[in-house]
């Protein structure tokens, strides 16, 4: 009797399980696979009902494999709204289409001249299975160098104006991988800090991790998460996904005017792209142009006036240290002309007049159309133009927000070439829209824009290439008050922050010290690392405007200065020849028929043998600037020489602790 009852109960349990399984299968839609053009990346997209960790209704999930290995496991997507709740469950796939695009386009300035734009795309039209049957579209793209997806909220009955309260785009990694993450702890910051080496499990639901975040997803697999096409939306961060191990979820910067609301807009609306950069080497991600490919094409009919180049920086960084000046260094006309003359002597394109030229920047009513009496701005501009140097000026963002319609036409009339706008320290929707207004208005008046106190790039520079560079990086200025700009920090940036786009690190410190002897000071600051590292930095660090930080007095007559005359700031090709995150990097960038080599090293001495075969066969003349044999003790000393080298040979680079290397390869007939 007991056996029969047990058998019956067991049979009923099996039947129940089968019925549950069949019901799940009835709800679930067949999976769709989207592959990259080279077939190495596969994205699988399906609507599924899962009991854990998100019960109650079918959701859209995606997963990603690279070279046949799972990177991202099933990860759900969805949006939450204040007016209409969650738009993520009980979804059905009404329609889908695929297309393949193979095209190319040219940059105005950047790390590559011609950019290949080749991808396969899947477009899904989703609808709720229950009333009111709201609609949501999702687009996926698979490139050879990554995957991206975005939401589209179509115009439909009952949905016009909306307020977004949450975005649940999740990234469920296959294991507890190592990651390099900038943990800001707040949505309001200048996005200036180290990228810490952590594991995914160390990211909690309360974390506010900035982008890009780099992940080593196993041997031969590197991934970075970032965003592209940020327009009239809130900036994206990452947080831990709660009960899901090894998973992170999007977290958006909240609007300051309405607690709990992230984005206020109306349908039809696209979200920004959520981007997974993928490569076999960490260096592959540096070479990628996926962020630009996902961004709007150039909106300017004429870009001939947009000129990259190098700039002298006034006394802001170097302070009052200028023993060769026969006048008082300060915010005055003589000081500006002193820096301008040096820019002219070097053949640099720009000079930057930094803060306080129009008075106290903390005064909310400061007038950015008038200079203080000590600064004769028309005379400074004429002095510069007579020497073929263009003038850039610094502005605080709130003054620009109030006066740009009046000031920017005036700057064009004066002959100003660009503006450095500072202290935004936010990336909520209102601030993102401020960036858009600035670059558009600046373009109308042929002004370059350099954003400081800024969030990371998201591709806006493709539509408005007058956005020449931006900060959003912990750069050389921190040497004035901290010991944080270590060789290890500098060797992490190319693999993390620089993946998003150009960064105004302000290289060029010529008061070089070892890590042990470095000390922070406000006037005449030191930099940690060798002279050769500061030279190589202009090749390694991408920025079409390179603002050289030091004083003319510290530059004049110094070994290595010749490289600052030679090196350009915009490129036709970029290759990462070798590198390890936080340890070392060797990069080659081509301008015309010449290749420029830049290398940087962490705090250990290192000898590298680097292959040049990818640069093209043949013989080259090599002019190089390397760490001197005694650079470990005297880091300002370099060895400079020229020799012939064949591309089939290995380039041997010896670097001191905190060392570097810079070279120019010119093909021989």
GROMACS .gro file of N, CA and C in nm, residues 101-183:
model
  249
  101UNK      N    1   2.585   4.544  -4.267
  101UNK     CA    2   2.636   4.671  -4.319
  101UNK      C    3   2.787   4.661  -4.332
  102UNK      N    4   2.839   4.700  -4.448
  102UNK     CA    5   2.983   4.708  -4.468
  102UNK      C    6   3.014   4.840  -4.536
  103UNK      N    7   3.075   4.932  -4.461
  103UNK     CA    8   3.105   5.064  -4.512
  103UNK      C    9   3.227   5.118  -4.440
  104UNK      N   10   3.270   5.235  -4.479
  104UNK     CA   11   3.380   5.301  -4.410
  104UNK      C   12   3.357   5.451  -4.414
  105UNK      N   13   3.426   5.523  -4.328
  105UNK     CA   14   3.415   5.668  -4.322
  105UNK      C   15   3.548   5.724  -4.273
  106UNK      N   16   3.564   5.855  -4.285
  106UNK     CA   17   3.690   5.918  -4.248
  106UNK      C   18   3.672   6.012  -4.131
  107UNK      N   19   3.767   6.008  -4.040
  107UNK     CA   20   3.766   6.100  -3.927
  107UNK      C   21   3.823   6.235  -3.969
  108UNK      N   22   3.793   6.336  -3.890
  108UNK     CA   23   3.857   6.467  -3.908
  108UNK      C   24   3.988   6.469  -3.832
  109UNK      N   25   3.984   6.425  -3.707
  109UNK     CA   26   4.104   6.405  -3.625
  109UNK      C   27   4.081   6.278  -3.544
  110UNK      N   28   4.188   6.213  -3.503
  110UNK     CA   29   4.170   6.094  -3.421
  110UNK      C   30   4.286   5.998  -3.432
  111UNK      N   31   4.261   5.870  -3.395
  111UNK     CA   32   4.367   5.771  -3.395
  111UNK      C   33   4.374   5.693  -3.526
  112UNK      N   34   4.273   5.708  -3.612
  112UNK     CA   35   4.269   5.642  -3.741
  112UNK      C   36   4.208   5.738  -3.841
  113UNK      N   37   4.258   5.737  -3.963
  113UNK     CA   38   4.200   5.824  -4.066
  113UNK      C   39   4.077   5.760  -4.128
  114UNK      N   40   4.090   5.636  -4.175
  114UNK     CA   41   3.979   5.563  -4.235
  114UNK      C   42   3.930   5.459  -4.135
  115UNK      N   43   3.800   5.461  -4.107
  115UNK     CA   44   3.742   5.370  -4.009
  115UNK      C   45   3.648   5.272  -4.080
  116UNK      N   46   3.676   5.144  -4.067
  116UNK     CA   47   3.586   5.042  -4.121
  116UNK      C   48   3.467   5.025  -4.028
  117UNK      N   49   3.347   5.028  -4.086
  117UNK     CA   50   3.223   5.015  -4.010
  117UNK      C   51   3.148   4.895  -4.067
  118UNK      N   52   3.171   4.778  -4.009
  118UNK     CA   53   3.116   4.653  -4.062
  118UNK      C   54   3.049   4.579  -3.947
  119UNK      N   55   2.919   4.556  -3.960
  119UNK     CA   56   2.846   4.490  -3.852
  119UNK      C   57   2.725   4.416  -3.906
  120UNK      N   58   2.675   4.324  -3.825
  120UNK     CA   59   2.546   4.259  -3.848
  120UNK      C   60   2.451   4.306  -3.739
  121UNK      N   61   2.325   4.331  -3.777
  121UNK     CA   62   2.229   4.392  -3.685
  121UNK      C   63   2.102   4.309  -3.677
  122UNK      N   64   2.047   4.299  -3.556
  122UNK     CA   65   1.917   4.235  -3.532
  122UNK      C   66   1.825   4.339  -3.470
  123UNK      N   67   1.707   4.355  -3.528
  123UNK     CA   68   1.606   4.450  -3.480
  123UNK      C   69   1.485   4.369  -3.432
  124UNK      N   70   1.449   4.385  -3.305
  124UNK     CA   71   1.336   4.314  -3.246
  124UNK      C   72   1.222   4.410  -3.218
  125UNK      N   73   1.100   4.372  -3.256
  125UNK     CA   74   0.979   4.446  -3.220
  125UNK      C   75   0.905   4.364  -3.114
  126UNK      N   76   0.905   4.412  -2.991
  126UNK     CA   77   0.847   4.340  -2.878
  126UNK      C   78   0.716   4.404  -2.836
  127UNK      N   79   0.630   4.320  -2.775
  127UNK     CA   80   0.502   4.370  -2.725
  127UNK      C   81   0.463   4.289  -2.602
  128UNK      N   82   0.399   4.356  -2.508
  128UNK     CA   83   0.349   4.286  -2.390
  128UNK      C   84   0.235   4.191  -2.430
  129UNK      N   85   0.234   4.073  -2.370
  129UNK     CA   86   0.129   3.975  -2.400
  129UNK      C   87  -0.003   4.013  -2.334
  130UNK      N   88   0.000   4.102  -2.237
  130UNK     CA   89  -0.121   4.143  -2.165
  130UNK      C   90  -0.150   4.289  -2.196
  131UNK      N   91  -0.269   4.331  -2.165
  131UNK     CA   92  -0.304   4.471  -2.184
  131UNK      C   93  -0.220   4.559  -2.092
  132UNK      N   94  -0.181   4.678  -2.134
  132UNK     CA   95  -0.225   4.748  -2.255
  132UNK      C   96  -0.140   4.720  -2.378
  133UNK      N   97  -0.060   4.611  -2.376
  133UNK     CA   98   0.020   4.569  -2.492
  133UNK      C   99   0.115   4.679  -2.539
  134UNK      N  100   0.190   4.729  -2.445
  134UNK     CA  101   0.289   4.832  -2.479
  134UNK      C  102   0.401   4.772  -2.563
  135UNK      N  103   0.462   4.855  -2.645
  135UNK     CA  104   0.563   4.809  -2.740
  135UNK      C  105   0.701   4.863  -2.701
  136UNK      N  106   0.802   4.781  -2.729
  136UNK     CA  107   0.941   4.818  -2.707
  136UNK      C  108   1.024   4.752  -2.816
  137UNK      N  109   1.115   4.828  -2.873
  137UNK     CA  110   1.206   4.772  -2.973
  137UNK      C  111   1.347   4.769  -2.916
  138UNK      N  112   1.422   4.666  -2.955
  138UNK     CA  113   1.561   4.652  -2.912
  138UNK      C  114   1.645   4.620  -3.035
  139UNK      N  115   1.759   4.688  -3.047
  139UNK     CA  116   1.852   4.664  -3.156
  139UNK      C  117   1.982   4.608  -3.100
  140UNK      N  118   2.031   4.503  -3.164
  140UNK     CA  119   2.162   4.446  -3.133
  140UNK      C  120   2.252   4.460  -3.255
  141UNK      N  121   2.378   4.491  -3.231
  141UNK     CA  122   2.478   4.491  -3.337
  141UNK      C  123   2.598   4.407  -3.293
  142UNK      N  124   2.650   4.330  -3.387
  142UNK     CA  125   2.770   4.251  -3.363
  142UNK      C  126   2.878   4.295  -3.461
  143UNK      N  127   2.986   4.347  -3.407
  143UNK     CA  128   3.105   4.386  -3.484
  143UNK      C  129   3.215   4.283  -3.460
  144UNK      N  130   3.321   4.291  -3.537
  144UNK     CA  131   3.436   4.204  -3.510
  144UNK      C  132   3.505   4.241  -3.379
  145UNK      N  133   3.483   4.364  -3.331
  145UNK     CA  134   3.550   4.409  -3.209
  145UNK      C  135   3.452   4.435  -3.096
  146UNK      N  136   3.329   4.378  -3.104
  146UNK     CA  137   3.240   4.395  -2.991
  146UNK      C  138   3.093   4.380  -3.025
  147UNK      N  139   3.011   4.406  -2.923
  147UNK     CA  140   2.866   4.393  -2.931
  147UNK      C  141   2.804   4.517  -2.870
  148UNK      N  142   2.692   4.561  -2.924
  148UNK     CA  143   2.620   4.675  -2.867
  148UNK      C  144   2.471   4.652  -2.879
  149UNK      N  145   2.396   4.711  -2.787
  149UNK     CA  146   2.250   4.707  -2.796
  149UNK      C  147   2.194   4.838  -2.743
  150UNK      N  148   2.073   4.871  -2.790
  150UNK     CA  149   2.004   4.990  -2.743
  150UNK      C  150   1.854   4.965  -2.746
  151UNK      N  151   1.782   5.044  -2.667
  151UNK     CA  152   1.636   5.039  -2.663
  151UNK      C  153   1.579   5.148  -2.753
  152UNK      N  154   1.460   5.121  -2.805
  152UNK     CA  155   1.384   5.223  -2.878
  152UNK      C  156   1.240   5.216  -2.832
  153UNK      N  157   1.189   5.326  -2.779
  153UNK     CA  158   1.050   5.334  -2.735
  153UNK      C  159   0.970   5.404  -2.845
  154UNK      N  160   0.890   5.328  -2.921
  154UNK     CA  161   0.818   5.389  -3.033
  154UNK      C  162   0.700   5.473  -2.985
  155UNK      N  163   0.656   5.562  -3.071
  155UNK     CA  164   0.535   5.638  -3.042
  155UNK      C  165   0.416   5.543  -3.049
  156UNK      N  166   0.326   5.551  -2.949
  156UNK     CA  167   0.215   5.456  -2.940
  156UNK      C  168   0.108   5.515  -2.849
  157UNK      N  169  -0.013   5.465  -2.859
  157UNK     CA  170  -0.120   5.518  -2.774
  157UNK      C  171  -0.086   5.504  -2.626
  158UNK      N  172  -0.105   5.609  -2.551
  158UNK     CA  173  -0.083   5.605  -2.407
  158UNK      C  174   0.059   5.633  -2.364
  159UNK      N  175   0.152   5.639  -2.460
  159UNK     CA  176   0.292   5.669  -2.425
  159UNK      C  177   0.339   5.787  -2.507
  160UNK      N  178   0.349   5.901  -2.442
  160UNK     CA  179   0.407   6.019  -2.507
  160UNK      C  180   0.522   6.068  -2.419
  161UNK      N  181   0.494   6.157  -2.327
  161UNK     CA  182   0.596   6.196  -2.230
  161UNK      C  183   0.619   6.081  -2.133
  162UNK      N  184   0.745   6.061  -2.093
  162UNK     CA  185   0.774   5.956  -1.996
  162UNK      C  186   0.886   6.001  -1.903
  163UNK      N  187   0.890   5.934  -1.787
  163UNK     CA  188   0.996   5.956  -1.690
  163UNK      C  189   1.056   5.820  -1.654
  164UNK      N  190   1.181   5.801  -1.694
  164UNK     CA  191   1.251   5.675  -1.669
  164UNK      C  192   1.304   5.674  -1.526
  165UNK      N  193   1.275   5.566  -1.453
  165UNK     CA  194   1.322   5.554  -1.314
  165UNK      C  195   1.429   5.448  -1.296
  166UNK      N  196   1.444   5.357  -1.393
  166UNK     CA  197   1.546   5.254  -1.381
  166UNK      C  198   1.570   5.191  -1.517
  167UNK      N  199   1.694   5.154  -1.540
  167UNK     CA  200   1.728   5.071  -1.656
  167UNK      C  201   1.795   4.946  -1.604
  168UNK      N  202   1.741   4.829  -1.640
  168UNK     CA  203   1.796   4.701  -1.594
  168UNK      C  204   1.862   4.629  -1.712
  169UNK      N  205   1.972   4.686  -1.759
  169UNK     CA  206   2.054   4.616  -1.858
  169UNK      C  207   2.165   4.546  -1.782
  170UNK      N  208   2.168   4.414  -1.789
  170UNK     CA  209   2.257   4.339  -1.702
  170UNK      C  210   2.364   4.267  -1.785
  171UNK      N  211   2.475   4.240  -1.718
  171UNK     CA  212   2.590   4.173  -1.778
  171UNK      C  213   2.633   4.062  -1.682
  172UNK      N  214   2.587   3.939  -1.709
  172UNK     CA  215   2.615   3.825  -1.623
  172UNK      C  216   2.736   3.751  -1.678
  173UNK      N  217   2.851   3.774  -1.617
  173UNK     CA  218   2.973   3.710  -1.665
  173UNK      C  219   2.978   3.565  -1.621
  174UNK      N  220   3.058   3.487  -1.696
  174UNK     CA  221   3.061   3.343  -1.673
  174UNK      C  222   3.142   3.304  -1.550
  175UNK      N  223   3.223   3.396  -1.497
  175UNK     CA  224   3.304   3.364  -1.379
  175UNK      C  225   3.338   3.493  -1.306
  176UNK      N  226   3.399   3.478  -1.192
  176UNK     CA  227   3.438   3.594  -1.109
  176UNK      C  228   3.570   3.650  -1.160
  177UNK      N  229   3.564   3.719  -1.274
  177UNK     CA  230   3.683   3.765  -1.343
  177UNK      C  231   3.749   3.883  -1.273
  178UNK      N  232   3.875   3.906  -1.308
  178UNK     CA  233   3.946   4.027  -1.267
  178UNK      C  234   3.896   4.144  -1.352
  179UNK      N  235   3.881   4.259  -1.288
  179UNK     CA  236   3.835   4.379  -1.357
  179UNK      C  237   3.916   4.498  -1.309
  180UNK      N  238   3.921   4.602  -1.393
  180UNK     CA  239   3.982   4.730  -1.356
  180UNK      C  240   3.870   4.834  -1.357
  181UNK      N  241   3.841   4.887  -1.238
  181UNK     CA  242   3.720   4.968  -1.221
  181UNK      C  243   3.751   5.098  -1.149
  182UNK      N  244   3.692   5.207  -1.200
  182UNK     CA  245   3.698   5.337  -1.133
  182UNK      C  246   3.575   5.348  -1.044
  183UNK      N  247   3.595   5.337  -0.915
  183UNK     CA  248   3.484   5.336  -0.821
  183UNK      C  249   3.465   5.477  -0.765
   0.00000   0.00000   0.00000
